[in-house]
CSV table of C-alpha atoms in Angstrom, one decimal:
chain,number,residue,atom,x,y,z
A,72,UNK,CA,-42.0,-8.4,-13.7
A,73,UNK,CA,-43.7,-6.7,-10.7
A,74,UNK,CA,-42.0,-4.2,-8.5
A,75,UNK,CA,-41.8,-6.6,-5.6
A,76,UNK,CA,-40.1,-9.3,-7.8
A,77,UNK,CA,-37.7,-6.6,-9.2
A,78,UNK,CA,-36.7,-5.4,-5.7
A,79,UNK,CA,-36.2,-9.0,-4.5
A,80,UNK,CA,-34.1,-9.7,-7.6
A,81,UNK,CA,-31.9,-6.6,-6.9
A,82,UNK,CA,-31.5,-7.4,-3.2
A,83,UNK,CA,-30.4,-11.0,-4.1
A,84,UNK,CA,-27.9,-9.6,-6.7
A,85,UNK,CA,-26.4,-7.2,-4.2
A,86,UNK,CA,-25.9,-10.0,-1.7
A,87,UNK,CA,-24.4,-12.3,-4.2
A,88,UNK,CA,-22.0,-9.6,-5.5
A,89,UNK,CA,-21.0,-8.7,-1.9
A,90,UNK,CA,-20.0,-12.3,-1.2
A,91,UNK,CA,-17.6,-12.5,-4.2
A,92,UNK,CA,-14.8,-10.7,-2.4
A,93,UNK,CA,-14.5,-13.2,0.5
A,94,UNK,CA,-11.3,-14.8,-1.0
A,95,UNK,CA,-9.3,-11.6,-0.8
A,96,UNK,CA,-6.5,-11.9,1.7
A,97,UNK,CA,-5.2,-9.0,3.7
A,98,UNK,CA,-1.5,-9.0,4.7
A,99,UNK,CA,0.0,-6.6,7.2
A,100,UNK,CA,3.7,-5.9,6.5
A,101,UNK,CA,5.6,-4.1,9.3
A,102,UNK,CA,8.7,-2.1,8.3
A,103,UNK,CA,11.0,-0.5,10.8
A,104,UNK,CA,10.2,3.1,9.6
A,105,UNK,CA,7.7,5.6,11.0
A,106,UNK,CA,7.4,7.7,7.9
A,107,UNK,CA,6.9,6.3,4.4
A,108,UNK,CA,5.1,7.2,1.2
A,109,UNK,CA,3.3,5.2,-1.5
A,110,UNK,CA,4.3,1.5,-1.0
A,111,UNK,CA,4.1,-0.5,-4.3
A,112,UNK,CA,4.0,-4.3,-4.3
A,113,UNK,CA,5.4,-6.2,-7.2
A,114,UNK,CA,5.6,-10.0,-6.7
A,115,UNK,CA,7.4,-10.7,-3.4
A,116,UNK,CA,8.9,-7.2,-3.3
A,117,UNK,CA,7.6,-3.9,-1.9
A,118,UNK,CA,9.1,-0.7,-3.1
A,119,UNK,CA,8.6,2.2,-0.7
A,120,UNK,CA,10.0,5.7,0.0
A,121,UNK,CA,11.0,5.9,3.7
A,122,UNK,CA,12.5,8.2,6.3
A,123,UNK,CA,15.9,6.7,7.4
A,124,UNK,CA,16.6,9.6,9.8
A,125,UNK,CA,14.5,9.2,13.0
A,126,UNK,CA,15.5,12.7,14.2
A,127,UNK,CA,13.8,14.4,11.2
A,128,UNK,CA,10.2,13.2,11.3
A,129,UNK,CA,8.9,14.7,8.0
A,130,UNK,CA,11.8,13.9,5.8
A,131,UNK,CA,11.4,10.9,3.3
A,132,UNK,CA,14.8,10.4,1.9
A,133,UNK,CA,15.4,6.9,0.7
A,134,UNK,CA,13.8,4.4,-1.7
A,135,UNK,CA,14.0,0.8,-0.5
A,136,UNK,CA,13.2,-2.6,-1.9
A,137,UNK,CA,11.8,-4.9,0.8
A,138,UNK,CA,11.4,-8.6,0.2
A,139,UNK,CA,8.2,-9.6,2.0
A,140,UNK,CA,9.2,-13.3,2.2
A,141,UNK,CA,12.7,-13.0,3.5
A,142,UNK,CA,12.5,-9.6,5.2
A,143,UNK,CA,15.6,-8.5,3.4
A,144,UNK,CA,15.9,-4.8,2.8
A,145,UNK,CA,17.9,-3.1,0.0
A,146,UNK,CA,18.5,0.6,-0.4
A,147,UNK,CA,18.0,1.6,-4.0
A,148,UNK,CA,18.4,5.3,-3.7
A,149,UNK,CA,19.2,7.7,-0.8
A,150,UNK,CA,18.9,11.5,-1.2
A,151,UNK,CA,22.0,13.5,-0.6
A,152,UNK,CA,20.0,16.6,0.4
A,153,UNK,CA,19.4,17.6,4.0
A,154,UNK,CA,15.7,18.1,3.5
A,155,UNK,CA,14.1,15.9,0.9
A,156,UNK,CA,10.5,14.9,0.1
A,157,UNK,CA,10.5,12.0,-2.3
A,158,UNK,CA,7.3,11.1,-4.0
A,159,UNK,CA,6.1,8.6,-6.6
A,160,UNK,CA,4.9,10.0,-9.9
A,161,UNK,CA,2.6,7.8,-11.9
């Protein structure tokens, strides 16, 4: 295989691999919170840590379950501390 044939083969492979991800759909979900951390999607539900107190901008104090089909929101946990910083540990 000559260098030119090799380069042509590599370019065609790159273009064919780049075209494989065209079926990926992007969905934008808007939640009524300005501050949130680490959303996780499982099926139709999104689990996310949010700031429920609009006066305290940097406080993430609640874990919610948000159903993306129905828009229904359920509070799973809310911190009792005045200043909290909830994070997800993997």
